[in-house]
CSV table of N, CA and C in Angstrom, one decimal:
chain,number,residue,atom,x,y,z
A,15,MET,N,18.3,37.6,-60.8
A,15,MET,CA,19.3,36.6,-60.6
A,15,MET,C,20.6,37.3,-60.4
A,16,THR,N,21.3,36.8,-59.5
A,16,THR,CA,22.6,37.4,-59.2
A,16,THR,C,23.7,36.9,-60.2
A,17,ASP,N,24.8,37.8,-60.2
A,17,ASP,CA,25.9,37.4,-61.1
A,17,ASP,C,26.5,36.1,-60.7
A,18,ARG,N,26.5,35.8,-59.3
A,18,ARG,CA,27.1,34.5,-58.8
A,18,ARG,C,26.3,33.3,-59.4
A,19,ILE,N,25.1,33.5,-59.3
A,19,ILE,CA,24.2,32.3,-59.8
A,19,ILE,C,24.4,32.1,-61.3
A,20,GLN,N,24.5,33.2,-62.0
A,20,GLN,CA,24.7,33.1,-63.5
A,20,GLN,C,26.1,32.4,-63.8
A,21,LYS,N,27.1,32.8,-63.0
A,21,LYS,CA,28.4,32.2,-63.2
A,21,LYS,C,28.4,30.7,-62.9
A,22,ILE,N,27.8,30.4,-61.7
A,22,ILE,CA,27.8,29.0,-61.4
A,22,ILE,C,27.0,28.2,-62.4
A,23,GLN,N,25.9,28.7,-62.9
A,23,GLN,CA,25.1,28.0,-63.9
A,23,GLN,C,25.9,27.8,-65.2
A,24,GLU,N,26.8,28.7,-65.5
A,24,GLU,CA,27.6,28.6,-66.7
A,24,GLU,C,28.6,27.5,-66.5
A,25,PHE,N,29.2,27.5,-65.3
A,25,PHE,CA,30.1,26.3,-65.0
A,25,PHE,C,29.4,25.0,-65.0
A,26,LEU,N,28.2,25.0,-64.6
A,26,LEU,CA,27.4,23.7,-64.6
A,26,LEU,C,27.0,23.2,-65.9
A,27,LYS,N,27.0,24.2,-66.9
A,27,LYS,CA,26.8,23.8,-68.3
A,27,LYS,C,27.9,22.9,-68.8
A,28,ALA,N,29.1,23.2,-68.4
A,28,ALA,CA,30.2,22.5,-68.8
A,28,ALA,C,30.4,21.2,-67.9
A,29,GLN,N,30.0,21.3,-66.7
A,29,GLN,CA,30.2,20.1,-65.7
A,29,GLN,C,28.9,19.9,-65.0
A,30,PRO,N,27.8,19.4,-65.6
A,30,PRO,CA,26.5,19.3,-65.0
A,30,PRO,C,26.4,18.4,-63.8
A,31,ASP,N,27.3,17.5,-63.7
A,31,ASP,CA,27.3,16.6,-62.5
A,31,ASP,C,28.2,17.0,-61.4
A,32,ASP,N,28.8,18.1,-61.4
A,32,ASP,CA,29.7,18.6,-60.4
A,32,ASP,C,28.9,18.9,-59.1
A,33,ALA,N,29.1,18.1,-58.1
A,33,ALA,CA,28.4,18.3,-56.8
A,33,ALA,C,28.8,19.5,-56.1
A,34,PHE,N,30.1,19.9,-56.2
A,34,PHE,CA,30.5,21.2,-55.6
A,34,PHE,C,29.8,22.4,-56.2
A,35,LEU,N,29.7,22.4,-57.5
A,35,LEU,CA,29.0,23.5,-58.2
A,35,LEU,C,27.5,23.5,-57.8
A,36,GLN,N,26.9,22.3,-57.8
A,36,GLN,CA,25.5,22.2,-57.5
A,36,GLN,C,25.3,22.7,-56.0
A,37,HIS,N,26.2,22.3,-55.1
A,37,HIS,CA,26.1,22.7,-53.8
A,37,HIS,C,26.2,24.2,-53.6
A,38,ALA,N,27.1,24.8,-54.3
A,38,ALA,CA,27.3,26.2,-54.3
A,38,ALA,C,26.1,27.0,-54.8
A,39,LEU,N,25.6,26.4,-55.9
A,39,LEU,CA,24.3,27.0,-56.4
A,39,LEU,C,23.1,26.9,-55.4
A,40,ALA,N,23.0,25.8,-54.8
A,40,ALA,CA,21.9,25.6,-53.8
A,40,ALA,C,22.1,26.7,-52.7
A,41,LEU,N,23.3,26.9,-52.2
A,41,LEU,CA,23.6,27.9,-51.2
A,41,LEU,C,23.2,29.3,-51.6
A,42,GLU,N,23.5,29.6,-52.9
A,42,GLU,CA,23.0,30.9,-53.5
A,42,GLU,C,21.6,31.0,-53.5
A,43,TYR,N,20.9,29.9,-53.9
A,43,TYR,CA,19.4,30.0,-53.8
A,43,TYR,C,18.9,30.3,-52.4
A,44,ILE,N,19.5,29.7,-51.4
A,44,ILE,CA,19.1,29.9,-50.1
A,44,ILE,C,19.3,31.4,-49.7
A,45,LYS,N,20.4,31.9,-50.1
A,45,LYS,CA,20.6,33.4,-49.8
A,45,LYS,C,19.5,34.2,-50.4
A,46,MET,N,19.0,33.8,-51.6
A,46,MET,CA,17.9,34.5,-52.3
A,46,MET,C,16.5,34.2,-51.7
A,47,GLY,N,16.4,33.2,-50.8
A,47,GLY,CA,15.1,32.8,-50.3
A,47,GLY,C,14.4,31.8,-51.1
A,48,ASP,N,15.1,31.2,-52.0
A,48,ASP,CA,14.5,30.2,-53.0
A,48,ASP,C,14.8,28.8,-52.4
A,49,ASP,N,14.1,28.4,-51.3
A,49,ASP,CA,14.4,27.1,-50.7
A,49,ASP,C,14.0,26.0,-51.6
A,50,THR,N,12.9,26.2,-52.4
A,50,THR,CA,12.5,25.1,-53.3
A,50,THR,C,13.6,24.7,-54.2
A,51,SER,N,14.2,25.6,-54.9
A,51,SER,CA,15.3,25.2,-55.8
A,51,SER,C,16.5,24.7,-55.1
A,52,ALA,N,16.8,25.3,-53.9
A,52,ALA,CA,17.9,24.7,-53.1
A,52,ALA,C,17.7,23.3,-52.7
A,53,ARG,N,16.5,23.0,-52.2
A,53,ARG,CA,16.1,21.7,-51.8
A,53,ARG,C,16.3,20.7,-52.9
A,54,ALA,N,15.8,21.1,-54.1
A,54,ALA,CA,15.8,20.1,-55.3
A,54,ALA,C,17.3,19.9,-55.6
A,55,LEU,N,18.2,20.8,-55.5
A,55,LEU,CA,19.6,20.6,-55.9
A,55,LEU,C,20.3,19.7,-54.8
A,56,PHE,N,20.0,20.0,-53.5
A,56,PHE,CA,20.6,19.2,-52.4
A,56,PHE,C,20.1,17.8,-52.6
A,57,GLU,N,18.9,17.5,-52.8
A,57,GLU,CA,18.4,16.2,-53.0
A,57,GLU,C,19.0,15.5,-54.2
A,58,LYS,N,19.2,16.3,-55.3
A,58,LYS,CA,19.9,15.7,-56.5
A,58,LYS,C,21.3,15.3,-56.2
A,59,ILE,N,22.0,16.2,-55.5
A,59,ILE,CA,23.4,15.8,-55.1
A,59,ILE,C,23.4,14.5,-54.2
A,60,LEU,N,22.6,14.5,-53.2
A,60,LEU,CA,22.7,13.3,-52.3
A,60,LEU,C,22.2,12.1,-52.9
A,61,ALA,N,21.3,12.2,-53.9
A,61,ALA,CA,20.8,11.0,-54.7
A,61,ALA,C,22.0,10.4,-55.5
A,62,ALA,N,22.7,11.3,-56.1
A,62,ALA,CA,23.8,10.9,-57.0
A,62,ALA,C,25.1,10.5,-56.2
A,63,GLN,N,25.3,11.3,-55.1
A,63,GLN,CA,26.6,11.1,-54.4
A,63,GLN,C,26.2,11.2,-52.9
A,64,PRO,N,25.7,10.1,-52.3
A,64,PRO,CA,25.4,10.1,-50.9
A,64,PRO,C,26.5,10.4,-49.9
A,65,GLY,N,27.7,10.3,-50.4
A,65,GLY,CA,28.9,10.6,-49.6
A,65,GLY,C,29.3,12.1,-49.6
A,66,TYR,N,28.5,13.0,-50.3
A,66,TYR,CA,28.8,14.4,-50.3
A,66,TYR,C,28.2,15.0,-49.0
A,67,VAL,N,29.0,14.9,-47.9
A,67,VAL,CA,28.5,15.1,-46.6
A,67,VAL,C,28.0,16.5,-46.3
A,68,GLY,N,28.6,17.6,-46.9
A,68,GLY,CA,28.2,18.9,-46.6
A,68,GLY,C,26.8,19.3,-46.9
A,69,SER,N,26.2,18.6,-47.9
A,69,SER,CA,24.8,18.9,-48.3
A,69,SER,C,23.8,18.4,-47.3
A,70,TYR,N,24.1,17.4,-46.5
A,70,TYR,CA,23.1,16.9,-45.5
A,70,TYR,C,22.8,18.0,-44.5
A,71,TYR,N,23.8,18.7,-44.0
A,71,TYR,CA,23.6,19.7,-42.9
A,71,TYR,C,22.7,20.9,-43.6
A,72,HIS,N,23.0,21.3,-44.7
A,72,HIS,CA,22.2,22.5,-45.3
A,72,HIS,C,20.8,22.0,-45.7
A,73,LEU,N,20.7,20.8,-46.2
A,73,LEU,CA,19.3,20.3,-46.5
A,73,LEU,C,18.5,20.2,-45.2
A,74,ALA,N,19.1,19.6,-44.2
A,74,ALA,CA,18.4,19.4,-42.9
A,74,ALA,C,18.0,20.8,-42.3
A,75,LYS,N,18.8,21.7,-42.4
A,75,LYS,CA,18.5,23.1,-41.9
A,75,LYS,C,17.3,23.7,-42.7
A,76,LEU,N,17.4,23.5,-44.0
A,76,LEU,CA,16.3,24.0,-44.9
A,76,LEU,C,15.0,23.3,-44.5
A,77,LEU,N,15.1,22.0,-44.3
A,77,LEU,CA,13.8,21.2,-43.9
A,77,LEU,C,13.3,21.7,-42.5
A,78,GLU,N,14.2,22.1,-41.6
A,78,GLU,CA,13.8,22.7,-40.3
A,78,GLU,C,13.0,24.0,-40.6
A,79,ARG,N,13.6,24.8,-41.4
A,79,ARG,CA,12.9,26.1,-41.7
A,79,ARG,C,11.5,25.9,-42.3
A,80,SER,N,11.5,24.9,-43.1
A,80,SER,CA,10.2,24.6,-43.8
A,80,SER,C,9.2,23.9,-42.9
A,81,GLY,N,9.6,23.6,-41.7
A,81,GLY,CA,8.6,22.9,-40.7
A,81,GLY,C,8.6,21.4,-40.8
A,82,ASP,N,9.5,20.8,-41.6
A,82,ASP,CA,9.4,19.4,-41.8
A,82,ASP,C,10.5,18.8,-40.8
A,83,GLN,N,10.2,18.8,-39.5
A,83,GLN,CA,11.2,18.4,-38.5
A,83,GLN,C,11.5,16.9,-38.6
A,84,ASP,N,10.6,16.0,-38.9
A,84,ASP,CA,10.9,14.6,-39.0
A,84,ASP,C,11.8,14.3,-40.1
A,85,GLU,N,11.6,14.9,-41.3
A,85,GLU,CA,12.5,14.7,-42.4
A,85,GLU,C,13.9,15.4,-42.1
A,86,ALA,N,13.9,16.5,-41.4
A,86,ALA,CA,15.2,17.1,-41.0
A,86,ALA,C,16.0,16.1,-40.1
A,87,VAL,N,15.3,15.5,-39.2
A,87,VAL,CA,16.0,14.5,-38.3
A,87,VAL,C,16.6,13.4,-39.1
A,88,ARG,N,15.8,12.9,-40.0
A,88,ARG,CA,16.3,11.7,-40.8
A,88,ARG,C,17.5,12.2,-41.7
A,89,CYS,N,17.4,13.4,-42.2
A,89,CYS,CA,18.6,14.0,-43.0
A,89,CYS,C,19.8,14.1,-42.2
A,90,TYR,N,19.7,14.6,-41.0
A,90,TYR,CA,20.9,14.7,-40.1
A,90,TYR,C,21.4,13.3,-39.8
A,91,GLU,N,20.5,12.3,-39.6
A,91,GLU,CA,21.0,11.0,-39.3
A,91,GLU,C,21.7,10.3,-40.5
A,92,ARG,N,21.2,10.5,-41.7
A,92,ARG,CA,21.9,10.1,-42.9
A,92,ARG,C,23.2,10.8,-43.0
A,93,GLY,N,23.3,12.0,-42.7
A,93,GLY,CA,24.5,12.8,-42.8
A,93,GLY,C,25.5,12.3,-41.8
A,94,MET,N,25.1,12.0,-40.6
A,94,MET,CA,26.0,11.4,-39.6
A,94,MET,C,26.6,10.1,-40.1
A,95,GLU,N,25.7,9.3,-40.6
A,95,GLU,CA,26.2,8.0,-41.2
A,95,GLU,C,27.3,8.2,-42.3
A,96,ALA,N,27.0,9.2,-43.2
A,96,ALA,CA,27.9,9.4,-44.3
A,96,ALA,C,29.2,10.0,-43.8
A,97,ALA,N,29.1,10.9,-42.8
A,97,ALA,CA,30.3,11.5,-42.3
A,97,ALA,C,31.2,10.5,-41.5
A,98,LYS,N,30.5,9.6,-40.8
A,98,LYS,CA,31.2,8.5,-40.1
A,98,LYS,C,31.9,7.6,-41.1
A,99,ALA,N,31.2,7.2,-42.2
A,99,ALA,CA,31.8,6.4,-43.2
A,99,ALA,C,33.0,7.1,-43.9
A,100,ALA,N,32.9,8.4,-44.0
A,100,ALA,CA,34.0,9.2,-44.7
A,100,ALA,C,35.1,9.5,-43.7
A,101,GLY,N,34.9,9.2,-42.4
A,101,GLY,CA,36.0,9.5,-41.5
A,101,GLY,C,36.1,11.0,-41.2
A,102,ASP,N,35.0,11.7,-41.4
A,102,ASP,CA,34.9,13.2,-41.2
A,102,ASP,C,34.3,13.5,-39.9
A,103,GLN,N,35.2,13.5,-38.9
A,103,GLN,CA,34.7,13.8,-37.5
A,103,GLN,C,34.1,15.2,-37.3
A,104,HIS,N,34.7,16.2,-38.0
A,104,HIS,CA,34.2,17.5,-37.9
A,104,HIS,C,32.8,17.6,-38.4
A,105,ALA,N,32.5,17.1,-39.5
A,105,ALA,CA,31.2,17.1,-40.1
A,105,ALA,C,30.2,16.3,-39.2
A,106,PHE,N,30.7,15.2,-38.7
A,106,PHE,CA,29.9,14.3,-37.9
A,106,PHE,C,29.4,15.1,-36.6
A,107,ASN,N,30.4,15.8,-36.0
A,107,ASN,CA,30.1,16.6,-34.8
A,107,ASN,C,29.1,17.7,-35.1
A,108,GLU,N,29.2,18.4,-36.2
A,108,GLU,CA,28.3,19.5,-36.6
A,108,GLU,C,26.9,18.9,-36.8
A,109,LEU,N,26.8,17.8,-37.5
A,109,LEU,CA,25.5,17.2,-37.8
A,109,LEU,C,24.9,16.7,-36.4
A,110,ARG,N,25.7,16.1,-35.6
A,110,ARG,CA,25.2,15.6,-34.4
A,110,ARG,C,24.7,16.7,-33.5
A,111,SER,N,25.4,17.8,-33.4
A,111,SER,CA,25.0,18.9,-32.6
A,111,SER,C,23.6,19.5,-33.1
A,112,ALA,N,23.6,19.6,-34.4
A,112,ALA,CA,22.3,20.1,-34.9
A,112,ALA,C,21.1,19.2,-34.7
A,113,TRP,N,21.4,17.8,-34.8
A,113,TRP,CA,20.4,16.8,-34.6
A,113,TRP,C,20.0,16.8,-33.1
A,114,GLU,N,20.9,17.0,-32.2
A,114,GLU,CA,20.6,17.0,-30.8
A,114,GLU,C,19.7,18.2,-30.4
A,115,GLU,N,20.1,19.4,-31.0
A,115,GLU,CA,19.3,20.6,-30.8
A,115,GLU,C,17.8,20.4,-31.2
A,116,LEU,N,17.7,19.6,-32.3
A,116,LEU,CA,16.3,19.4,-32.8
A,116,LEU,C,15.5,18.3,-32.1
A,117,THR,N,16.3,17.3,-31.6
A,117,THR,CA,15.6,16.1,-31.0
A,117,THR,C,15.5,16.2,-29.5
A,118,TYR,N,16.2,17.1,-28.8
A,118,TYR,CA,16.1,17.2,-27.4
A,118,TYR,C,15.4,18.4,-26.9
C-alpha cells in the first residue's frame, strides 16, 4: 500500500463521509490496479451524494475497462444529468464526449 493511500485513509478516519477524500482514495486504487475497491468507493460516493459530479466520469471509465458498457453508458447519463443540475458545463461536456465515444 502506498503512503498516499495510508495518508488518505488516516484523513478518512477523522472524516469518513468526506466525498473528496473518498474520491481521491478511489483514484489511488485505480492507479494500483484495484478497480474493485475503486468502484465500491465511487458507488458509495454517488449513493450518498449524487451531485458529486467528478465521480461519474471515473466510475464510467472503470466500467468501460471492466467490459460493462451498458452500465458505463447509464453512469455517463446520470453524470450528465447531475452536471446539468449543478450548472457545471465543463463536466457535462466531458461526460457527453465520453458517452458519445462509447455510444457511436
